[in-house]
């Protein structure tokens, strides 16, 4: 029986990964370590808590003593690190927790792996470590050997963590892998991020704040496809390697916002262009050929299907109750982030 320790398993992607494991690897024990920051709603993990193969620790990954105790207790043989401060705009206004959680937290986890021994440490990273691509060069893509060239405190903290992970592989021989993924969307995403925030606002006939001209491009991937990619890296990936995971699905922000309005039957007059993000990355575009060739991984959810499923979930009884709670949790941030943008 595998015991897999998942950090950040109460967040958007980590929770989807736990759900996937409990469904498709029922013989595995899943241990979720999450400190439940503002970005986690306890209701996200309500169903998993009833599963006998699932255990939850409300613990900060920066707390070395507590993390070592969990390793002694659970003896995981696989660790997947999702826990992070993940919102670019927050990192611009207040970088410190990004540096401590995303870099020091990674160090503490890998030290625990060295001390207690594991078969695999996997780092969940992002395409943002490569910086951005120009809008007028659609022929360019991020490959695994594209130089790291970050823009925001968030992406810099993630790139730093990636370098540390590769250093632990080379220096200590820790069996690591890294996946770098593009923008995820789907159920249970905290409404500070574009898609859930815009669904909420459109549904409540509020203005939809689009940064700058709205021409920045992201490569959108359905969250469950990302999680299947991580599982494929764990089961088929080579240690010491980086794998890019992307959706082959580039869209600009105005397209996304208009699509949400049209699905909800709301007018485009709700769009409001506001002041741009500082250092705003122009275009992300992943080349996932390596993951496809070595792992046989490919995204299976088209954007057409994924966006409909996502909107349906946020409008459902369960999804809308979850979204309302998160919006209440997020009020202070929304005022802080948007007050000077008009
Ligand atoms: P999220 O913000 O929804 O969730 C992060 C989770 O980590 C939360 O549950 C939070 O409580 C927990 N956490 C934060 N700090 C912690 C700490 N110090 N100790 C323990 N737990 C802590 O983030 P997400 O969107 O699910 O992203 C998960 C990971 O995937 C991150 O590492 C992120 O960089 C990466 N990623 C995200 C995307 C995306 O589009 N969302 C794309 C590529 C990579
Ligand atoms: O590419 C992967 C990254 O994707 C992850 O590493 C990050 O954790 C994740 O947050 C995401 O980063 P982005 O900055 O791309 O996501 P966000 O949802 O914040 O913004 C998406 C785009 O929409 C971006 O170009 C900024 C724009 N935007 C965002 C918000 C919240 C707006 O125009 N208006 C908004 O109100």
Short mmCIF file of C-alpha atoms in Angstrom, two decimals, residues 2-338:
data_model
loop_
_atom_site.label_atom_id
_atom_site.label_comp_id
_atom_site.label_asym_id
_atom_site.label_seq_id
_atom_site.Cartn_x
_atom_site.Cartn_y
_atom_site.Cartn_z
CA UNK A 2 1.32 3.44 -0.96
CA UNK A 3 1.08 6.24 1.59
CA UNK A 4 1.05 9.54 -0.23
CA UNK A 5 1.44 12.80 1.63
CA UNK A 6 -0.22 15.64 -0.26
CA UNK A 7 0.37 19.20 0.93
CA UNK A 8 -2.14 21.94 0.12
CA UNK A 9 -4.83 19.29 -0.33
CA UNK A 10 -7.56 21.67 0.85
CA UNK A 11 -6.82 24.06 -2.01
CA UNK A 12 -8.15 24.03 -5.55
CA UNK A 13 -5.80 21.61 -7.33
CA UNK A 14 -4.58 19.62 -4.30
CA UNK A 15 -8.15 18.72 -3.38
CA UNK A 16 -8.92 17.59 -6.93
CA UNK A 17 -5.79 15.42 -6.78
CA UNK A 18 -6.89 13.83 -3.46
CA UNK A 19 -10.36 13.15 -4.91
CA UNK A 20 -8.79 11.53 -7.97
CA UNK A 21 -6.53 9.28 -5.86
CA UNK A 22 -9.33 8.17 -3.54
CA UNK A 23 -11.40 7.24 -6.60
CA UNK A 24 -8.77 5.68 -8.85
CA UNK A 25 -6.13 4.39 -6.40
CA UNK A 26 -8.43 3.06 -3.62
CA UNK A 27 -5.60 0.99 -2.14
CA UNK A 28 -3.53 4.13 -1.39
CA UNK A 29 -3.62 6.05 1.88
CA UNK A 30 -3.89 9.81 1.29
CA UNK A 31 -2.54 12.15 3.98
CA UNK A 32 -3.41 15.80 3.44
CA UNK A 33 -1.30 18.45 5.21
CA UNK A 34 -2.76 21.93 4.85
CA UNK A 35 -2.68 24.95 7.18
CA UNK A 36 -6.04 26.21 5.83
CA UNK A 37 -5.02 29.73 4.84
CA UNK A 38 -7.55 32.26 3.51
CA UNK A 39 -7.46 30.28 0.20
CA UNK A 40 -8.89 27.12 1.75
CA UNK A 41 -12.52 26.59 2.64
CA UNK A 42 -12.98 23.71 5.13
CA UNK A 43 -16.09 22.59 3.19
CA UNK A 44 -13.85 21.71 0.24
CA UNK A 45 -12.62 18.57 2.06
CA UNK A 46 -15.88 17.69 3.84
CA UNK A 47 -16.56 14.55 1.77
CA UNK A 48 -12.97 13.25 1.92
CA UNK A 49 -12.94 13.43 5.73
CA UNK A 50 -15.41 10.51 5.80
CA UNK A 51 -13.13 8.30 3.72
CA UNK A 52 -11.15 5.78 5.85
CA UNK A 53 -8.19 6.05 3.43
CA UNK A 54 -7.89 9.82 4.02
CA UNK A 55 -6.30 11.67 6.90
CA UNK A 56 -6.07 15.42 7.42
CA UNK A 57 -3.50 17.41 9.39
CA UNK A 58 -4.04 21.14 9.83
CA UNK A 59 -0.35 21.97 9.74
CA UNK A 60 1.91 24.61 8.21
CA UNK A 61 4.62 23.20 5.94
CA UNK A 62 7.06 25.74 7.41
CA UNK A 63 6.68 24.13 10.86
CA UNK A 64 9.63 21.74 10.82
CA UNK A 65 8.86 20.02 14.11
CA UNK A 66 5.23 19.36 13.19
CA UNK A 67 6.16 18.14 9.71
CA UNK A 68 8.78 15.72 11.08
CA UNK A 69 6.19 14.39 13.54
CA UNK A 70 3.76 13.70 10.69
CA UNK A 71 6.48 11.84 8.76
CA UNK A 72 7.23 9.74 11.87
CA UNK A 73 3.54 8.97 12.33
CA UNK A 74 2.49 8.35 8.71
CA UNK A 75 5.73 7.12 7.07
CA UNK A 76 4.80 8.37 3.59
CA UNK A 77 6.67 6.89 0.66
CA UNK A 78 5.49 9.58 -1.80
CA UNK A 79 5.20 13.35 -1.18
CA UNK A 80 3.45 15.76 -3.55
CA UNK A 81 3.82 19.43 -2.68
CA UNK A 82 0.90 21.60 -3.82
CA UNK A 83 0.95 23.91 -0.77
CA UNK A 84 1.74 27.45 -1.83
CA UNK A 85 0.69 31.04 -1.82
CA UNK A 86 -0.64 31.05 -5.36
CA UNK A 87 -2.12 34.43 -6.30
CA UNK A 88 0.08 36.77 -8.37
CA UNK A 89 -1.77 39.98 -7.38
CA UNK A 90 -1.37 39.20 -3.67
CA UNK A 91 2.34 38.58 -4.19
CA UNK A 92 2.67 42.04 -5.73
CA UNK A 93 1.06 43.72 -2.71
CA UNK A 94 2.69 41.55 -0.02
CA UNK A 95 5.48 39.16 -1.08
CA UNK A 96 6.74 37.83 2.25
CA UNK A 97 4.48 34.81 2.81
CA UNK A 98 5.22 33.75 -0.80
CA UNK A 99 8.91 33.53 0.00
CA UNK A 100 8.50 31.69 3.29
CA UNK A 101 5.80 29.20 2.23
CA UNK A 102 6.89 28.57 -1.34
CA UNK A 103 10.65 28.36 -0.72
CA UNK A 104 11.26 27.58 2.98
CA UNK A 105 8.20 25.29 3.11
CA UNK A 106 9.65 23.31 0.19
CA UNK A 107 12.99 23.07 1.99
CA UNK A 108 11.37 21.76 5.19
CA UNK A 109 9.44 19.09 3.27
CA UNK A 110 12.51 17.92 1.38
CA UNK A 111 14.56 17.84 4.61
CA UNK A 112 11.87 15.57 6.08
CA UNK A 113 12.10 13.39 2.97
CA UNK A 114 15.86 13.08 3.39
CA UNK A 115 15.60 12.36 7.12
CA UNK A 116 12.88 9.72 6.94
CA UNK A 117 13.43 8.39 3.41
CA UNK A 118 10.90 8.45 0.58
CA UNK A 119 10.62 6.98 -2.91
CA UNK A 120 9.51 10.19 -4.61
CA UNK A 121 9.21 13.90 -3.85
CA UNK A 122 7.12 15.71 -6.46
CA UNK A 123 7.03 19.50 -6.75
CA UNK A 124 3.94 21.07 -8.33
CA UNK A 125 5.26 24.06 -10.23
CA UNK A 126 4.01 26.50 -12.82
CA UNK A 127 4.66 27.74 -16.35
CA UNK A 128 5.14 31.20 -14.81
CA UNK A 129 8.74 30.24 -13.95
CA UNK A 130 9.56 30.73 -17.66
CA UNK A 131 8.37 34.36 -17.64
CA UNK A 132 6.26 35.35 -20.65
CA UNK A 133 6.24 35.19 -24.44
CA UNK A 134 5.52 38.14 -26.78
CA UNK A 135 2.00 38.36 -28.21
CA UNK A 136 3.32 38.71 -31.78
CA UNK A 137 5.27 35.40 -31.74
CA UNK A 138 2.64 32.63 -31.71
CA UNK A 139 5.33 30.24 -32.95
CA UNK A 140 7.15 30.32 -29.54
CA UNK A 141 6.40 27.91 -26.67
CA UNK A 142 7.83 27.07 -23.24
CA UNK A 143 9.95 23.90 -23.28
CA UNK A 144 11.44 22.22 -20.22
CA UNK A 145 14.84 23.75 -21.03
CA UNK A 146 13.51 27.30 -21.58
CA UNK A 147 15.52 29.53 -19.19
CA UNK A 148 13.80 30.58 -15.96
CA UNK A 149 12.99 34.29 -16.24
CA UNK A 150 10.38 35.39 -13.74
CA UNK A 151 8.24 38.52 -13.46
CA UNK A 152 6.38 38.56 -10.13
CA UNK A 153 7.31 37.73 -6.52
CA UNK A 154 5.00 34.69 -6.88
CA UNK A 155 6.73 33.27 -9.96
CA UNK A 156 10.13 34.09 -8.50
CA UNK A 157 9.31 32.13 -5.34
CA UNK A 158 8.16 29.16 -7.45
CA UNK A 159 11.29 29.27 -9.63
CA UNK A 160 13.46 29.45 -6.48
CA UNK A 161 11.71 26.37 -5.13
CA UNK A 162 12.26 24.52 -8.44
CA UNK A 163 15.99 25.28 -8.28
CA UNK A 164 16.11 24.05 -4.70
CA UNK A 165 14.36 20.81 -5.68
CA UNK A 166 16.89 20.21 -8.46
CA UNK A 167 19.72 21.03 -6.02
CA UNK A 168 18.42 18.37 -3.60
CA UNK A 169 18.44 15.88 -6.47
CA UNK A 170 22.01 16.66 -7.50
CA UNK A 171 23.53 17.21 -4.05
CA UNK A 172 21.69 14.64 -1.92
CA UNK A 173 20.30 12.28 -4.55
CA UNK A 174 16.72 12.92 -3.39
CA UNK A 175 14.41 11.24 -5.96
CA UNK A 176 12.51 14.28 -7.20
CA UNK A 177 10.30 15.22 -10.13
CA UNK A 178 8.80 18.59 -11.09
CA UNK A 179 5.74 19.39 -13.18
CA UNK A 180 5.14 22.89 -14.58
CA UNK A 181 1.56 23.53 -15.50
CA UNK A 182 -0.43 26.24 -17.22
CA UNK A 183 -3.59 27.97 -15.87
CA UNK A 184 -6.10 25.57 -14.31
CA UNK A 185 -9.86 26.03 -14.14
CA UNK A 186 -12.69 23.97 -12.67
CA UNK A 187 -14.72 23.53 -9.45
CA UNK A 188 -13.46 24.74 -6.03
CA UNK A 189 -11.13 27.46 -7.35
CA UNK A 190 -10.95 30.39 -4.94
CA UNK A 191 -12.70 33.47 -6.39
CA UNK A 192 -9.63 35.68 -6.44
CA UNK A 193 -8.70 33.99 -9.74
CA UNK A 194 -10.15 35.11 -13.08
CA UNK A 195 -12.72 32.42 -13.96
CA UNK A 196 -14.58 31.88 -10.63
CA UNK A 197 -14.50 35.62 -9.86
CA UNK A 198 -16.00 36.48 -13.25
CA UNK A 199 -18.66 33.76 -12.95
CA UNK A 200 -19.72 35.16 -9.57
CA UNK A 201 -19.78 38.75 -10.79
CA UNK A 202 -21.63 37.97 -14.01
CA UNK A 203 -24.20 35.93 -12.12
CA UNK A 204 -24.77 38.88 -9.74
CA UNK A 205 -24.89 41.49 -12.54
CA UNK A 206 -21.75 43.18 -11.21
CA UNK A 207 -19.02 44.78 -13.33
CA UNK A 208 -16.31 42.38 -14.58
CA UNK A 209 -12.87 43.99 -14.03
CA UNK A 210 -10.56 43.19 -16.95
CA UNK A 211 -6.95 44.26 -16.43
CA UNK A 212 -5.68 46.56 -19.21
CA UNK A 213 -6.91 45.74 -22.69
CA UNK A 214 -7.63 42.09 -21.82
CA UNK A 215 -5.33 40.80 -24.55
CA UNK A 216 -3.01 38.77 -22.30
CA UNK A 217 -3.04 35.10 -23.20
CA UNK A 218 -3.21 32.09 -20.88
CA UNK A 219 -3.19 28.37 -21.76
CA UNK A 220 -6.22 26.97 -19.89
CA UNK A 221 -6.28 23.37 -18.63
CA UNK A 222 -9.13 21.58 -16.84
CA UNK A 223 -7.99 20.83 -13.28
CA UNK A 224 -8.65 17.08 -13.40
CA UNK A 225 -6.45 16.77 -16.51
CA UNK A 226 -3.63 18.49 -14.58
CA UNK A 227 -4.08 16.01 -11.70
CA UNK A 228 -3.97 13.05 -14.09
CA UNK A 229 -0.72 14.48 -15.46
CA UNK A 230 0.82 14.61 -11.97
CA UNK A 231 -0.21 11.01 -11.33
CA UNK A 232 1.38 10.01 -14.64
CA UNK A 233 4.63 11.74 -13.60
CA UNK A 234 4.58 9.82 -10.28
CA UNK A 235 3.97 6.49 -11.96
CA UNK A 236 5.93 6.83 -15.20
CA UNK A 237 8.22 9.88 -14.87
CA UNK A 238 12.00 9.72 -14.51
CA UNK A 239 13.59 11.13 -11.36
CA UNK A 240 15.46 14.41 -11.72
CA UNK A 241 13.22 15.40 -14.64
CA UNK A 242 10.88 18.32 -15.30
CA UNK A 243 7.60 17.79 -17.21
CA UNK A 244 5.54 20.61 -18.75
CA UNK A 245 1.76 20.13 -18.61
CA UNK A 246 -0.44 22.38 -20.74
CA UNK A 247 -3.84 22.50 -22.37
CA UNK A 248 -3.10 23.35 -26.03
CA UNK A 249 -5.74 25.93 -25.31
CA UNK A 250 -4.58 29.53 -25.56
CA UNK A 251 -7.21 32.23 -25.06
CA UNK A 252 -6.99 35.90 -24.21
CA UNK A 253 -8.71 37.26 -21.12
CA UNK A 254 -11.39 39.13 -23.06
CA UNK A 255 -12.36 35.88 -24.81
CA UNK A 256 -12.74 34.13 -21.43
CA UNK A 257 -14.81 36.92 -19.92
CA UNK A 258 -17.07 37.23 -22.99
CA UNK A 259 -17.54 33.46 -23.03
CA UNK A 260 -18.68 33.47 -19.39
CA UNK A 261 -21.10 36.33 -20.09
CA UNK A 262 -22.53 34.53 -23.10
CA UNK A 263 -22.95 31.21 -21.18
CA UNK A 264 -24.83 33.14 -18.47
CA UNK A 265 -26.80 35.16 -21.00
CA UNK A 266 -25.50 38.46 -19.65
CA UNK A 267 -24.55 41.61 -21.64
CA UNK A 268 -20.96 42.50 -22.57
CA UNK A 269 -21.66 45.98 -21.17
CA UNK A 270 -20.80 44.46 -17.76
CA UNK A 271 -17.11 44.41 -18.82
CA UNK A 272 -15.06 47.16 -17.23
CA UNK A 273 -11.42 47.73 -18.23
CA UNK A 274 -9.38 48.62 -15.15
CA UNK A 275 -5.73 49.46 -14.44
CA UNK A 276 -3.34 46.71 -15.49
CA UNK A 277 -1.39 44.35 -13.21
CA UNK A 278 2.20 45.57 -12.62
CA UNK A 279 4.64 43.53 -14.72
CA UNK A 280 1.69 41.67 -16.30
CA UNK A 281 2.92 38.60 -18.21
CA UNK A 282 1.71 38.77 -21.81
CA UNK A 283 1.44 35.19 -22.99
CA UNK A 284 1.96 31.73 -21.52
CA UNK A 285 2.10 28.75 -23.87
CA UNK A 286 3.29 25.30 -22.86
CA UNK A 287 4.73 22.67 -25.14
CA UNK A 288 3.66 19.43 -23.42
CA UNK A 289 5.33 17.12 -26.00
CA UNK A 290 7.69 15.52 -23.46
CA UNK A 291 4.84 14.52 -21.11
CA UNK A 292 2.95 13.17 -24.09
CA UNK A 293 5.87 11.15 -25.42
CA UNK A 294 7.25 9.79 -22.13
CA UNK A 295 4.10 9.49 -20.02
CA UNK A 296 1.40 9.12 -22.67
CA UNK A 297 -0.34 12.12 -21.07
CA UNK A 298 -2.70 14.38 -22.98
CA UNK A 299 -5.47 16.67 -21.74
CA UNK A 300 -8.84 14.98 -22.36
CA UNK A 301 -11.29 17.78 -21.50
CA UNK A 302 -11.81 20.30 -24.30
CA UNK A 303 -12.36 23.92 -23.28
CA UNK A 304 -15.89 23.73 -24.69
CA UNK A 305 -16.79 20.90 -22.32
CA UNK A 306 -14.66 22.10 -19.38
CA UNK A 307 -16.00 25.65 -19.22
CA UNK A 308 -19.62 24.45 -19.38
CA UNK A 309 -18.99 21.90 -16.58
CA UNK A 310 -17.23 24.57 -14.53
CA UNK A 311 -19.98 27.18 -14.87
CA UNK A 312 -22.64 24.55 -14.15
CA UNK A 313 -20.82 23.60 -10.92
CA UNK A 314 -20.53 27.21 -9.67
CA UNK A 315 -24.24 27.73 -10.36
CA UNK A 316 -25.31 24.45 -8.68
CA UNK A 317 -26.65 24.49 -5.10
CA UNK A 318 -23.41 23.06 -3.75
CA UNK A 319 -21.10 25.20 -5.89
CA UNK A 320 -22.96 28.46 -5.35
CA UNK A 321 -23.09 27.96 -1.55
CA UNK A 322 -19.32 27.29 -1.60
CA UNK A 323 -18.68 30.32 -3.82
CA UNK A 324 -20.81 32.63 -1.63
CA UNK A 325 -18.84 31.59 1.46
CA UNK A 326 -15.51 32.17 -0.29
CA UNK A 327 -16.64 35.57 -1.56
CA UNK A 328 -17.46 36.56 2.04
CA UNK A 329 -14.02 35.31 3.14
CA UNK A 330 -12.47 37.35 0.31
CA UNK A 331 -14.17 40.74 0.73
CA UNK A 332 -11.24 42.54 2.32
CA UNK A 333 -8.92 41.45 -0.50
CA UNK A 334 -11.34 42.46 -3.22
CA UNK A 335 -11.60 45.99 -1.82
CA UNK A 336 -7.82 46.24 -1.44
CA UNK A 337 -7.02 44.93 -4.93
CA UNK A 338 -9.65 46.76 -6.95
#
